[in-house]
PDB file of C-alpha atoms in Angstrom:
ATOM      1  CA  UNK A   1     301.852  66.937  52.581  1.00 52.00           C
ATOM      2  CA  UNK A   2     304.963  68.969  51.821  1.00 60.00           C
ATOM      3  CA  UNK A   3     308.389  68.356  53.350  1.00 70.00           C
ATOM      4  CA  UNK A   4     308.061  70.896  56.180  1.00 74.00           C
ATOM      5  CA  UNK A   5     309.469  69.432  59.390  1.00 77.00           C
ATOM      6  CA  UNK A   6     306.882  69.525  62.139  1.00 74.00           C
ATOM      7  CA  UNK A   7     307.673  69.466  65.868  1.00 80.00           C
ATOM      8  CA  UNK A   8     307.601  66.052  67.545  1.00 80.00           C
ATOM      9  CA  UNK A   9     304.122  65.113  68.676  1.00 85.00           C
ATOM     10  CA  UNK A  10     302.286  67.524  66.372  1.00 89.00           C
ATOM     11  CA  UNK A  11     301.116  64.893  63.863  1.00 90.00           C
ATOM     12  CA  UNK A  12     299.351  62.790  66.551  1.00 91.00           C
ATOM     13  CA  UNK A  13     297.623  65.958  67.805  1.00 93.00           C
ATOM     14  CA  UNK A  14     296.482  66.818  64.262  1.00 93.00           C
ATOM     15  CA  UNK A  15     295.263  63.247  63.708  1.00 94.00           C
ATOM     16  CA  UNK A  16     293.313  63.042  66.983  1.00 95.00           C
ATOM     17  CA  UNK A  17     291.846  66.506  66.440  1.00 96.00           C
ATOM     18  CA  UNK A  18     290.811  65.446  62.936  1.00 96.00           C
ATOM     19  CA  UNK A  19     289.060  62.360  64.316  1.00 96.00           C
ATOM     20  CA  UNK A  20     287.209  64.517  66.853  1.00 95.00           C
ATOM     21  CA  UNK A  21     286.183  67.061  64.199  1.00 96.00           C
ATOM     22  CA  UNK A  22     284.894  64.352  61.843  1.00 96.00           C
ATOM     23  CA  UNK A  23     283.004  62.658  64.685  1.00 95.00           C
ATOM     24  CA  UNK A  24     281.432  66.009  65.640  1.00 94.00           C
ATOM     25  CA  UNK A  25     279.835  66.209  62.187  1.00 94.00           C
ATOM     26  CA  UNK A  26     277.320  63.478  63.016  1.00 93.00           C
ATOM     27  CA  UNK A  27     273.773  64.438  62.060  1.00 88.00           C
ATOM     28  CA  UNK A  28     270.435  62.641  62.105  1.00 89.00           C
ATOM     29  CA  UNK A  29     270.599  59.951  59.448  1.00 91.00           C
ATOM     30  CA  UNK A  30     274.344  60.107  58.846  1.00 91.00           C
ATOM     31  CA  UNK A  31     277.583  59.407  60.650  1.00 94.00           C
ATOM     32  CA  UNK A  32     280.300  62.026  60.978  1.00 94.00           C
ATOM     33  CA  UNK A  33     282.366  60.590  58.098  1.00 96.00           C
ATOM     34  CA  UNK A  34     279.269  60.321  55.885  1.00 95.00           C
ATOM     35  CA  UNK A  35     278.412  63.965  56.512  1.00 94.00           C
ATOM     36  CA  UNK A  36     282.001  65.049  55.801  1.00 96.00           C
ATOM     37  CA  UNK A  37     281.824  63.086  52.545  1.00 96.00           C
ATOM     38  CA  UNK A  38     278.546  64.807  51.629  1.00 94.00           C
ATOM     39  CA  UNK A  39     279.951  68.258  52.420  1.00 93.00           C
ATOM     40  CA  UNK A  40     283.373  67.895  50.842  1.00 94.00           C
ATOM     41  CA  UNK A  41     283.137  65.191  48.186  1.00 94.00           C
ATOM     42  CA  UNK A  42     286.185  63.412  49.612  1.00 96.00           C
ATOM     43  CA  UNK A  43     285.967  59.620  49.648  1.00 96.00           C
ATOM     44  CA  UNK A  44     285.425  57.643  52.854  1.00 95.00           C
ATOM     45  CA  UNK A  45     288.919  56.207  52.462  1.00 96.00           C
ATOM     46  CA  UNK A  46     290.503  59.640  52.216  1.00 96.00           C
ATOM     47  CA  UNK A  47     288.552  60.884  55.236  1.00 96.00           C
ATOM     48  CA  UNK A  48     289.722  57.826  57.169  1.00 96.00           C
ATOM     49  CA  UNK A  49     293.358  58.448  56.165  1.00 96.00           C
ATOM     50  CA  UNK A  50     293.194  62.004  57.564  1.00 96.00           C
ATOM     51  CA  UNK A  51     292.574  60.575  61.021  1.00 95.00           C
ATOM     52  CA  UNK A  52     294.582  57.377  60.699  1.00 93.00           C
ATOM     53  CA  UNK A  53     297.861  57.308  62.587  1.00 90.00           C
ATOM     54  CA  UNK A  54     299.366  54.950  60.015  1.00 90.00           C
ATOM     55  CA  UNK A  55     298.843  57.443  57.145  1.00 88.00           C
ATOM     56  CA  UNK A  56     300.774  60.619  56.407  1.00 88.00           C
ATOM     57  CA  UNK A  57     297.740  62.351  54.811  1.00 92.00           C
ATOM     58  CA  UNK A  58     296.524  65.429  56.704  1.00 94.00           C
ATOM     59  CA  UNK A  59     293.130  67.072  56.477  1.00 97.00           C
ATOM     60  CA  UNK A  60     293.176  70.056  54.074  1.00 96.00           C
ATOM     61  CA  UNK A  61     292.897  73.474  55.690  1.00 96.00           C
ATOM     62  CA  UNK A  62     289.750  74.389  53.751  1.00 96.00           C
ATOM     63  CA  UNK A  63     288.060  71.266  55.142  1.00 96.00           C
ATOM     64  CA  UNK A  64     289.119  72.241  58.679  1.00 97.00           C
ATOM     65  CA  UNK A  65     287.414  75.617  58.214  1.00 95.00           C
ATOM     66  CA  UNK A  66     284.311  74.046  56.671  1.00 94.00           C
ATOM     67  CA  UNK A  67     283.926  71.517  59.489  1.00 95.00           C
ATOM     68  CA  UNK A  68     284.418  74.090  62.234  1.00 94.00           C
ATOM     69  CA  UNK A  69     281.966  76.476  60.601  1.00 92.00           C
ATOM     70  CA  UNK A  70     279.361  73.825  59.821  1.00 91.00           C
ATOM     71  CA  UNK A  71     279.491  72.134  63.219  1.00 91.00           C
ATOM     72  CA  UNK A  72     279.960  75.393  65.148  1.00 89.00           C
ATOM     73  CA  UNK A  73     282.413  73.433  67.306  1.00 92.00           C
ATOM     74  CA  UNK A  74     285.904  74.998  67.355  1.00 93.00           C
ATOM     75  CA  UNK A  75     287.772  71.727  67.785  1.00 94.00           C
ATOM     76  CA  UNK A  76     290.892  72.685  65.814  1.00 95.00           C
ATOM     77  CA  UNK A  77     290.805  76.272  67.060  1.00 95.00           C
ATOM     78  CA  UNK A  78     290.651  75.054  70.649  1.00 93.00           C
ATOM     79  CA  UNK A  79     293.548  72.637  70.090  1.00 93.00           C
ATOM     80  CA  UNK A  80     295.664  75.437  68.608  1.00 92.00           C
ATOM     81  CA  UNK A  81     294.754  77.756  71.467  1.00 92.00           C
ATOM     82  CA  UNK A  82     295.770  75.182  74.081  1.00 90.00           C
ATOM     83  CA  UNK A  83     299.032  74.403  72.270  1.00 89.00           C
ATOM     84  CA  UNK A  84     299.981  78.087  72.367  1.00 89.00           C
ATOM     85  CA  UNK A  85     298.916  78.672  75.962  1.00 90.00           C
ATOM     86  CA  UNK A  86     295.660  80.438  75.175  1.00 89.00           C
ATOM     87  CA  UNK A  87     292.039  79.845  75.994  1.00 87.00           C
ATOM     88  CA  UNK A  88     289.202  79.931  73.485  1.00 85.00           C
ATOM     89  CA  UNK A  89     286.016  81.498  74.821  1.00 80.00           C
ATOM     90  CA  UNK A  90     282.733  82.255  73.059  1.00 76.00           C
ATOM     91  CA  UNK A  91     281.976  85.809  71.995  1.00 65.00           C
ATOM     92  CA  UNK A  92     279.525  87.375  74.404  1.00 60.00           C
ATOM     93  CA  UNK A  93     276.097  87.923  72.940  1.00 51.00           C
ATOM     94  CA  UNK A  94     274.745  91.434  72.734  1.00 45.00           C
ATOM     95  CA  UNK A  95     277.921  93.499  73.142  1.00 46.00           C
ATOM     96  CA  UNK A  96     276.356  96.782  72.071  1.00 49.00           C
ATOM     97  CA  UNK A  97     278.406  98.792  69.598  1.00 50.00           C
ATOM     98  CA  UNK A  98     280.580  95.843  68.644  1.00 60.00           C
ATOM     99  CA  UNK A  99     280.684  94.857  64.975  1.00 66.00           C
ATOM    100  CA  UNK A 100     281.353  91.194  65.809  1.00 72.00           C
ATOM    101  CA  UNK A 101     277.653  90.409  65.407  1.00 79.00           C
ATOM    102  CA  UNK A 102     277.642  92.087  62.004  1.00 82.00           C
ATOM    103  CA  UNK A 103     280.648  90.088  60.881  1.00 83.00           C
ATOM    104  CA  UNK A 104     278.986  86.850  61.987  1.00 84.00           C
ATOM    105  CA  UNK A 105     275.809  87.956  60.200  1.00 88.00           C
ATOM    106  CA  UNK A 106     277.736  88.599  56.986  1.00 88.00           C
ATOM    107  CA  UNK A 107     279.397  85.166  57.076  1.00 87.00           C
ATOM    108  CA  UNK A 108     276.117  83.436  57.924  1.00 89.00           C
ATOM    109  CA  UNK A 109     274.265  85.333  55.182  1.00 91.00           C
ATOM    110  CA  UNK A 110     276.811  84.325  52.560  1.00 90.00           C
ATOM    111  CA  UNK A 111     276.755  80.693  53.682  1.00 88.00           C
ATOM    112  CA  UNK A 112     272.945  80.538  53.808  1.00 90.00           C
ATOM    113  CA  UNK A 113     272.574  82.208  50.400  1.00 91.00           C
ATOM    114  CA  UNK A 114     275.098  79.758  48.964  1.00 89.00           C
ATOM    115  CA  UNK A 115     273.270  76.811  50.530  1.00 88.00           C
ATOM    116  CA  UNK A 116     270.016  78.063  49.016  1.00 90.00           C
ATOM    117  CA  UNK A 117     271.670  78.295  45.609  1.00 90.00           C
ATOM    118  CA  UNK A 118     273.012  74.768  45.958  1.00 88.00           C
ATOM    119  CA  UNK A 119     269.551  73.501  46.947  1.00 89.00           C
ATOM    120  CA  UNK A 120     267.963  75.127  43.908  1.00 90.00           C
ATOM    121  CA  UNK A 121     270.760  73.952  41.617  1.00 89.00           C
ATOM    122  CA  UNK A 122     270.502  70.368  42.824  1.00 88.00           C
ATOM    123  CA  UNK A 123     266.739  70.378  42.441  1.00 90.00           C
ATOM    124  CA  UNK A 124     266.778  71.867  38.952  1.00 91.00           C
ATOM    125  CA  UNK A 125     269.710  69.814  37.621  1.00 89.00           C
ATOM    126  CA  UNK A 126     267.527  67.002  36.277  1.00 90.00           C
ATOM    127  CA  UNK A 127     264.477  69.155  35.516  1.00 90.00           C
ATOM    128  CA  UNK A 128     262.369  67.454  38.210  1.00 92.00           C
ATOM    129  CA  UNK A 129     261.834  68.789  41.720  1.00 93.00           C
ATOM    130  CA  UNK A 130     261.182  65.956  44.154  1.00 94.00           C
ATOM    131  CA  UNK A 131     259.357  66.427  47.461  1.00 94.00           C
ATOM    132  CA  UNK A 132     262.699  66.002  49.267  1.00 92.00           C
ATOM    133  CA  UNK A 133     264.320  68.691  47.097  1.00 92.00           C
ATOM    134  CA  UNK A 134     261.354  70.993  47.663  1.00 93.00           C
ATOM    135  CA  UNK A 135     261.766  70.510  51.434  1.00 93.00           C
ATOM    136  CA  UNK A 136     265.523  71.186  51.203  1.00 91.00           C
ATOM    137  CA  UNK A 137     264.806  74.444  49.345  1.00 93.00           C
ATOM    138  CA  UNK A 138     262.167  75.426  51.903  1.00 92.00           C
ATOM    139  CA  UNK A 139     264.572  74.818  54.802  1.00 92.00           C
ATOM    140  CA  UNK A 140     267.373  76.740  53.095  1.00 92.00           C
ATOM    141  CA  UNK A 141     265.029  79.693  52.437  1.00 94.00           C
ATOM    142  CA  UNK A 142     263.818  79.614  56.033  1.00 93.00           C
ATOM    143  CA  UNK A 143     267.400  79.641  57.350  1.00 91.00           C
ATOM    144  CA  UNK A 144     268.280  82.564  55.100  1.00 93.00           C
ATOM    145  CA  UNK A 145     265.193  84.479  56.248  1.00 94.00           C
ATOM    146  CA  UNK A 146     266.038  83.840  59.921  1.00 91.00           C
ATOM    147  CA  UNK A 147     269.557  85.156  59.395  1.00 91.00           C
ATOM    148  CA  UNK A 148     268.228  88.231  57.576  1.00 93.00           C
ATOM    149  CA  UNK A 149     265.924  88.993  60.510  1.00 92.00           C
ATOM    150  CA  UNK A 150     268.804  88.588  62.971  1.00 90.00           C
ATOM    151  CA  UNK A 151     271.083  90.760  60.824  1.00 91.00           C
ATOM    152  CA  UNK A 152     268.434  93.485  60.613  1.00 91.00           C
ATOM    153  CA  UNK A 153     268.042  93.406  64.403  1.00 89.00           C
ATOM    154  CA  UNK A 154     271.803  93.500  65.010  1.00 86.00           C
ATOM    155  CA  UNK A 155     272.217  96.422  62.634  1.00 86.00           C
ATOM    156  CA  UNK A 156     269.370  98.325  64.290  1.00 85.00           C
ATOM    157  CA  UNK A 157     270.926  97.729  67.732  1.00 81.00           C
ATOM    158  CA  UNK A 158     274.156  99.520  66.810  1.00 80.00           C
ATOM    159  CA  UNK A 159     274.480 102.940  68.434  1.00 78.00           C
ATOM    160  CA  UNK A 160     274.180 105.898  66.085  1.00 74.00           C
ATOM    161  CA  UNK A 161     277.476 107.726  65.619  1.00 68.00           C
ATOM    162  CA  UNK A 162     277.682 111.405  66.575  1.00 64.00           C
ATOM    163  CA  UNK A 163     276.449 113.642  63.788  1.00 62.00           C
ATOM    164  CA  UNK A 164     274.325 110.891  62.209  1.00 60.00           C
ATOM    165  CA  UNK A 165     270.696 110.585  62.638  1.00 54.00           C
TER     166      UNK A 165
END
């Protein structure tokens, strides 16, 4: 952490929010910290220090974004909103003419395509594709296909601008 002076009480808020975000990453077969380790490559000790009140280490911003995106739980965003007197509310589904759906589609497409590439890369790294790796690839392809279908539907639902046809 740099030497920027933070307002009193901010560090405990960051630490408790970090603990909540790591806990929210729990998935079948892994704890929250284990999943964060798998996603980020940070050690269990480092992940623990991010949430430990006795340590000055803070969670890196790129990890905050990754956890919020992966979990789809805006834990840090909600904490920031509350601290600044705002309220975080979900985007309404199906707001015709709004490009918010397209933006979400673009982000999801990039993430799913990247995940598919990682699945293939991991499977091909040793020249042997295990049944588990084959299943990971299948799931990643299926997710990408689902997002493509949703993106196609969202694009088709946009109103046609005047003069276009």
